[in-house]
GROMACS .gro file of C-alpha atoms in nm:
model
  261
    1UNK     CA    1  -2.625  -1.750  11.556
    2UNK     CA    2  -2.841  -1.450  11.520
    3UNK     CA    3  -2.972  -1.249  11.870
    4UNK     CA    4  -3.290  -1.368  11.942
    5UNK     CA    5  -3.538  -1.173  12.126
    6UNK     CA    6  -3.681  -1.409  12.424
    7UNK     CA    7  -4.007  -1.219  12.455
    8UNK     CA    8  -4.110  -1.269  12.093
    9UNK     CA    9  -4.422  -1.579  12.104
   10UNK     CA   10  -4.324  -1.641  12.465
   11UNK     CA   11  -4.537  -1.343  12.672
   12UNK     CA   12  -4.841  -1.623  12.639
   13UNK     CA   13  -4.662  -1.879  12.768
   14UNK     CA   14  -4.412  -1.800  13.022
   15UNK     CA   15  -4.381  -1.960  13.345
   16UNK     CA   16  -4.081  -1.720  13.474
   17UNK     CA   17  -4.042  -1.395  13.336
   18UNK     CA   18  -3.829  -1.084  13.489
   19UNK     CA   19  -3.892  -0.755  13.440
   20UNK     CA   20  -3.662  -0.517  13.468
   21UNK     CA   21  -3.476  -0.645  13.751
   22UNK     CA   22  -3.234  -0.502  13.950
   23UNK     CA   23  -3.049  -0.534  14.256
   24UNK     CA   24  -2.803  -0.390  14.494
   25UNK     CA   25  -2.565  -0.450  14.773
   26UNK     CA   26  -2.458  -0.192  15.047
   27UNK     CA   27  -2.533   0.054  14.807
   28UNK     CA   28  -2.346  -0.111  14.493
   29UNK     CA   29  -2.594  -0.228  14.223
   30UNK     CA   30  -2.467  -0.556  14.078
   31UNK     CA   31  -2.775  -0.660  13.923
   32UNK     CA   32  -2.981  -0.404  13.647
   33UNK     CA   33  -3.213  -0.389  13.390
   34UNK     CA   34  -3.256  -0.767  13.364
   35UNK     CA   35  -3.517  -0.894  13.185
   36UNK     CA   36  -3.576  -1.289  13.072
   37UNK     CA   37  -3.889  -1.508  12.989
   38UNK     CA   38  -3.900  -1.881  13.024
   39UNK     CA   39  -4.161  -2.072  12.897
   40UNK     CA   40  -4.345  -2.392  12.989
   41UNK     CA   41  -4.113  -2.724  12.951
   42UNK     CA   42  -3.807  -2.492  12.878
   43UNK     CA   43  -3.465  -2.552  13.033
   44UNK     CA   44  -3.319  -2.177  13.001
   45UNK     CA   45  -2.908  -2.187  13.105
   46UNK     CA   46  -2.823  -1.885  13.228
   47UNK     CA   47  -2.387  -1.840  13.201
   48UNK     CA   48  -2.173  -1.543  13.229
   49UNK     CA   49  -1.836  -1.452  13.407
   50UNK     CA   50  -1.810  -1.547  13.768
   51UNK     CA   51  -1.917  -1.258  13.968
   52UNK     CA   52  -2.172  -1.144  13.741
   53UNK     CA   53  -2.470  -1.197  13.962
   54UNK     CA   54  -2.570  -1.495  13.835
   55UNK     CA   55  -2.638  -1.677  14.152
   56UNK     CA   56  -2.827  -1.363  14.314
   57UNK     CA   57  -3.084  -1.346  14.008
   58UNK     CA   58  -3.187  -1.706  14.048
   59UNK     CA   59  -3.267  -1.622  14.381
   60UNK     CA   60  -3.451  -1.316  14.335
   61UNK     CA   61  -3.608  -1.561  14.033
   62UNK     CA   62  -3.650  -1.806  14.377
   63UNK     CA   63  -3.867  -1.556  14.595
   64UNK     CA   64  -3.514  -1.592  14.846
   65UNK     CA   65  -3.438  -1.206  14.847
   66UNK     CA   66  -3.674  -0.934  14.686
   67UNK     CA   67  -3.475  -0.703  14.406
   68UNK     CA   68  -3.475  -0.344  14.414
   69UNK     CA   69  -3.618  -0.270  14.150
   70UNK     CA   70  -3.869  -0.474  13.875
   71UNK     CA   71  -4.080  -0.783  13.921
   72UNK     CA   72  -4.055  -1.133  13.894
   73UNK     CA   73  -4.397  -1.293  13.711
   74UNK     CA   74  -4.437  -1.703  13.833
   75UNK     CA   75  -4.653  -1.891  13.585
   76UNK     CA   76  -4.582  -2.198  13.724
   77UNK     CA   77  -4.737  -2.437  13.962
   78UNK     CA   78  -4.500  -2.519  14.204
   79UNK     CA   79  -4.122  -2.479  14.203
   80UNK     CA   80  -3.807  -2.626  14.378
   81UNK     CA   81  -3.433  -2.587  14.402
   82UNK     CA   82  -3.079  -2.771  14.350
   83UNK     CA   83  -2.809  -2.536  14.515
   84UNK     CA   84  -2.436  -2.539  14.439
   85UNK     CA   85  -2.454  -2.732  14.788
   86UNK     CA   86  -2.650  -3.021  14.850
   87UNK     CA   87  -2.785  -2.854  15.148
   88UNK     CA   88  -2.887  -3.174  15.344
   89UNK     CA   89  -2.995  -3.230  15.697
   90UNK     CA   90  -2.690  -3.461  15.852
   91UNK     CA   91  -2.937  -3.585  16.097
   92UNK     CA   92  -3.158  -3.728  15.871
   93UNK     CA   93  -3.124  -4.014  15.659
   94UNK     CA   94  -3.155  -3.947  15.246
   95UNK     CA   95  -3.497  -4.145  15.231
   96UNK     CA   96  -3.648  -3.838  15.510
   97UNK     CA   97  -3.389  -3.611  15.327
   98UNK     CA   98  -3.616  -3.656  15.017
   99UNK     CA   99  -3.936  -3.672  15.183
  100UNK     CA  100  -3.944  -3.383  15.419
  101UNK     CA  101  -4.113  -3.129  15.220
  102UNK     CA  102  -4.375  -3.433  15.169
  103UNK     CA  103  -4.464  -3.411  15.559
  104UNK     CA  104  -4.467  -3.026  15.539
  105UNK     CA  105  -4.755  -3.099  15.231
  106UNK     CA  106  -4.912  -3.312  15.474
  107UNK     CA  107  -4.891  -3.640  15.295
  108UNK     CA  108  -4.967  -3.959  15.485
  109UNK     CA  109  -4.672  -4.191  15.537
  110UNK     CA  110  -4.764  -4.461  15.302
  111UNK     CA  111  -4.772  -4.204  15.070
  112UNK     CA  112  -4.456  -4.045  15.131
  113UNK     CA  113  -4.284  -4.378  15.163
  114UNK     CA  114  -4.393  -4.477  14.750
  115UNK     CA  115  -4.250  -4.144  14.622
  116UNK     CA  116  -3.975  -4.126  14.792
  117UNK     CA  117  -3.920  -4.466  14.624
  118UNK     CA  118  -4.045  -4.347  14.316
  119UNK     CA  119  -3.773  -4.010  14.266
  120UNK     CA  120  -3.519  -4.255  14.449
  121UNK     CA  121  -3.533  -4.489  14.168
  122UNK     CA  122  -3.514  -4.206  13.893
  123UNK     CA  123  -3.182  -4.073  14.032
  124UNK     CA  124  -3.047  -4.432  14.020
  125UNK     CA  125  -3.028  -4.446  14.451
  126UNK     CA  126  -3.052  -4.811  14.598
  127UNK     CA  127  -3.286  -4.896  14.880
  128UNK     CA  128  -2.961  -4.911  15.091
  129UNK     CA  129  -2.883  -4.569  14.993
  130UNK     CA  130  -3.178  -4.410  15.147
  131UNK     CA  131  -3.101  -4.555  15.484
  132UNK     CA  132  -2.782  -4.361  15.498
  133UNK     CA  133  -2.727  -3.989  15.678
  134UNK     CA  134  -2.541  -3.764  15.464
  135UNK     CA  135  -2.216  -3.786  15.621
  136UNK     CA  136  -2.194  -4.151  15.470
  137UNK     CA  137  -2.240  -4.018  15.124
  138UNK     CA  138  -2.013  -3.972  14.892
  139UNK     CA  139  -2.073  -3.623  14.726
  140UNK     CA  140  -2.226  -3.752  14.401
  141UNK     CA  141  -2.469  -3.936  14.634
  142UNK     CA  142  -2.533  -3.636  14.834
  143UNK     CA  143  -2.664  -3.401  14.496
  144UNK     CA  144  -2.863  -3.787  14.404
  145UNK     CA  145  -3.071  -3.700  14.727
  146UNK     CA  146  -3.074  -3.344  14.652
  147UNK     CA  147  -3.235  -3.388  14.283
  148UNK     CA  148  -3.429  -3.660  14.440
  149UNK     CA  149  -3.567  -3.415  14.708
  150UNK     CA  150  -3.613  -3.145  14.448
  151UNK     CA  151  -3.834  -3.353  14.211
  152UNK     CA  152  -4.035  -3.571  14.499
  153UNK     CA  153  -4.311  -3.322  14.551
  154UNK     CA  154  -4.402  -3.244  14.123
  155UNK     CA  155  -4.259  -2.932  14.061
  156UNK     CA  156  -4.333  -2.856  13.708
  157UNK     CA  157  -4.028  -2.553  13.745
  158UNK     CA  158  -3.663  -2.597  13.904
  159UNK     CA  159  -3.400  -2.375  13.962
  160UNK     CA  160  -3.011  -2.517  13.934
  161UNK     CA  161  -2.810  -2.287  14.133
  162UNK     CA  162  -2.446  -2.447  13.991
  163UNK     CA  163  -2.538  -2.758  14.112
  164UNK     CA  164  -2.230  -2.954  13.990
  165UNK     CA  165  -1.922  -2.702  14.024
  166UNK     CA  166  -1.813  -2.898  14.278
  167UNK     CA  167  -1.750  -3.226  14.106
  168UNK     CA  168  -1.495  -3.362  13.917
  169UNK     CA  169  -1.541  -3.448  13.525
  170UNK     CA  170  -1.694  -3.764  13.537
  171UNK     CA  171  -1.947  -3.726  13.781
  172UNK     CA  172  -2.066  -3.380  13.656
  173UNK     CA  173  -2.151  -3.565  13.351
  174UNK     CA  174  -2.344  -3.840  13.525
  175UNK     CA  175  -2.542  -3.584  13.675
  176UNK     CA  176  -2.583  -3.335  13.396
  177UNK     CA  177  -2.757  -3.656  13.225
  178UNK     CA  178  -2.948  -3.709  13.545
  179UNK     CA  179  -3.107  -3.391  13.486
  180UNK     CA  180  -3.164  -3.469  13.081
  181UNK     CA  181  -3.352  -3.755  13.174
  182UNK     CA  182  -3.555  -3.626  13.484
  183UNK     CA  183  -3.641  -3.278  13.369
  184UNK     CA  184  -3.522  -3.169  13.018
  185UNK     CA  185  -3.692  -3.407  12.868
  186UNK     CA  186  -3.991  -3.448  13.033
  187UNK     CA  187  -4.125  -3.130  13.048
  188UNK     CA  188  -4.021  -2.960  13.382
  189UNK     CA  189  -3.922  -2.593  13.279
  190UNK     CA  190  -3.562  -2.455  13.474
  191UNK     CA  191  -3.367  -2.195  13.556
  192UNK     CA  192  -2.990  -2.346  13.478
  193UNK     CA  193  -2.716  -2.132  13.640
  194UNK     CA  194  -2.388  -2.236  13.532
  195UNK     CA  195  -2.026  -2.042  13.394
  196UNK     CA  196  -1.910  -2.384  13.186
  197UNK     CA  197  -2.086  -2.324  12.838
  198UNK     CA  198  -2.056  -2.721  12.764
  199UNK     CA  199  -2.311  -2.762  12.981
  200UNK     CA  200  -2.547  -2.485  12.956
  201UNK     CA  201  -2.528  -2.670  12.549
  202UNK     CA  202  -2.570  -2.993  12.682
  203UNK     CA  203  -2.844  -2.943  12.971
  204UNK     CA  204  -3.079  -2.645  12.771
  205UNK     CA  205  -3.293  -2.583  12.505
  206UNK     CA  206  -3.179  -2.163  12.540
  207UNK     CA  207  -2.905  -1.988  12.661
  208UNK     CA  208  -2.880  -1.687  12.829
  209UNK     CA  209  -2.596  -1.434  12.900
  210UNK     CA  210  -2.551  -1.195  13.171
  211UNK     CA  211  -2.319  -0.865  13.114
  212UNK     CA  212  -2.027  -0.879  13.292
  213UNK     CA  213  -2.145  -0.701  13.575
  214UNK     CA  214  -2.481  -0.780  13.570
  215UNK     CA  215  -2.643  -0.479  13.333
  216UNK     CA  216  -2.860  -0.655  13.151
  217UNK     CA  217  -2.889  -0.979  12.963
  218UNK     CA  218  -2.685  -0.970  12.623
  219UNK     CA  219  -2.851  -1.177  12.433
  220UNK     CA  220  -2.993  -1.543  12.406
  221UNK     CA  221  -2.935  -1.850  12.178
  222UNK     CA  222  -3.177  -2.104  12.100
  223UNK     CA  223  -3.006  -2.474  12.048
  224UNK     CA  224  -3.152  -2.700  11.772
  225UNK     CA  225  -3.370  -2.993  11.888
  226UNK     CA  226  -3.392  -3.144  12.250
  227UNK     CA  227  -3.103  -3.227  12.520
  228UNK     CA  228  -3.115  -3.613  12.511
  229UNK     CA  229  -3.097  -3.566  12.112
  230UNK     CA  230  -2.708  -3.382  12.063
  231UNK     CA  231  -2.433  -3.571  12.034
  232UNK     CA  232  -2.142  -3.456  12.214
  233UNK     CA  233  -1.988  -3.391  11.839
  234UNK     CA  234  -2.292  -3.141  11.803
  235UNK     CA  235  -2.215  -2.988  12.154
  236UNK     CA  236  -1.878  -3.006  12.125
  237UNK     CA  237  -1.873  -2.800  11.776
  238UNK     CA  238  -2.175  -2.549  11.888
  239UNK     CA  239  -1.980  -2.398  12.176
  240UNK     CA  240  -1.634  -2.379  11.952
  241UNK     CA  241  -1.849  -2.189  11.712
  242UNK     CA  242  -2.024  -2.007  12.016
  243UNK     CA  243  -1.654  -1.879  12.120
  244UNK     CA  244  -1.513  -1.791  11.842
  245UNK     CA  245  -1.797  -1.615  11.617
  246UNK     CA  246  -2.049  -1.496  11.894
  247UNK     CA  247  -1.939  -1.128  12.074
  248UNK     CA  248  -2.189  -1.248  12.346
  249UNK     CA  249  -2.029  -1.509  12.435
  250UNK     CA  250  -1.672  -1.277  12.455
  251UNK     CA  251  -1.671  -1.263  12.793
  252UNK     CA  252  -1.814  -1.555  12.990
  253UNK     CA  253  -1.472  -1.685  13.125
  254UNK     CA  254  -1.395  -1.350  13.290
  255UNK     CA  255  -1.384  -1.349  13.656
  256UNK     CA  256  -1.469  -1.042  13.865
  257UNK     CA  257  -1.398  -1.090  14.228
  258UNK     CA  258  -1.565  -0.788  14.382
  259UNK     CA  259  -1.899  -0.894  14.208
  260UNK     CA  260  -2.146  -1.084  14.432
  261UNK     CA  261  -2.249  -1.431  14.237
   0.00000   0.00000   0.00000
């Protein structure tokens, strides 16, 4: 597991890179010195401790807040976003839910209506299921419509803000393989925020790790062949090995609480 340096062969080809980012709150810098390149059809997971700053650097990454210092280089076409909250309108039903940044685009309603039935049927949501409002969704239904709504106008980059943190086991892994099949593999390049290492292993093709309070990144770890293609064996055994043998990896389950995330 040897430190790889992410800007080697990748200065050609990124689609996100950071530059010597940093940030601060009310005069307390919690973000410094960050620098990370993504390239085109890469899933890059960033983890570290909670608290670190991981949240605030994907929005900075985002174009949500400006940082303080550095600059953030976009490669890519057109981006979207999956939050730790679904983030939903509760007056609209999931099917406009989806669609709405379709009517900001300005496409007709014929053509709204097929892709909205197009990203429905990727995220495994019924016809039934787009007539609903959010308040008669269950919450694995609710991030469904949220992926959905991410992926209906072509992004070819997303940012995952902890999308799943809120769900139990079971359903994170549905939707961890929701996002194997819908992006990972088929060549939409991400920003993965997450603190469980089991996913960032399962959901990237590199991993990323923040310092503990945000000064700098401490390294990255490329994972051998594609998500869809590891066994949970091979997951399962990189991220023992990860903990045990890697000093980057140290710290991850640290929690800071007067850190902004």
């Amino acid at each position: 597991m040897a430190a790889r340096d992410p800007s080697v062969g990748r200065q050609e080809m990124s689609v996100l890179r950071l530059e010597n980012i940093g940030q601060s709150y009310f005069g307390r810098t919690v973000l410094d010195r960050i620098n990370i390149d993504i390239a085109a059809g890469e899933i890059l997971a960033l983890v570290g401790p909670s608290g670190c700053g991981k949240s605030t650097l994907a929005h900075l990454s985002a174009g949500l807040s400006e940082p303080r210092t550095g600059r953030v280089l976009r490669g890519y076409t057109r981006h979207a976003m999956v939050f730790q909250e679904p983030r939903l309108m509760p007056w609209r039903t999931a099917s406009s839910n989806i669609g709405y940044s379709l009517v900001r685009a300005g496409w007709s309603r014929s053509m709204r209506r097929r892709r909205v039935a197009e990203v429905a049927e990727e995220v495994a949501l019924d016809p039934d299921d787009l007539k609903k409002y959010p308040g008669e969704l269950s919450g694995g239904m609710k991030q469904r419509v949220a992926i959905a709504r991410a992926l209906a106008a072509n992004p070819d980059f997303i940012f995952f803000d902890e999308p799943f943190t809120a769900l139990d086991v079971a359903l994170r892994r549905r939707m961890q393989d929701l996002v194997i099949a819908t992006c990972a593999d088929k060549g939409i390049a991400g920003l993965f925020i997450t603190h469980d290492l089991e996913e960032a292993a399962r959901l990237s093709h590199r991993i990323a790790v923040l310092d503990t309070r945000g000064r700098g990144v401490l390294g990255t770890r490329s994972l051998k062949g594609t998500p869809s293609g590891r066994t949970d064996e091979t997951v399962h055994d990189w991220v023992k090995a990860a903990l045990r043998q890697d000093p980057i990896f140290r710290h991850i389950h640290d929690v800071d609480e007067r850190q902004t995330a």
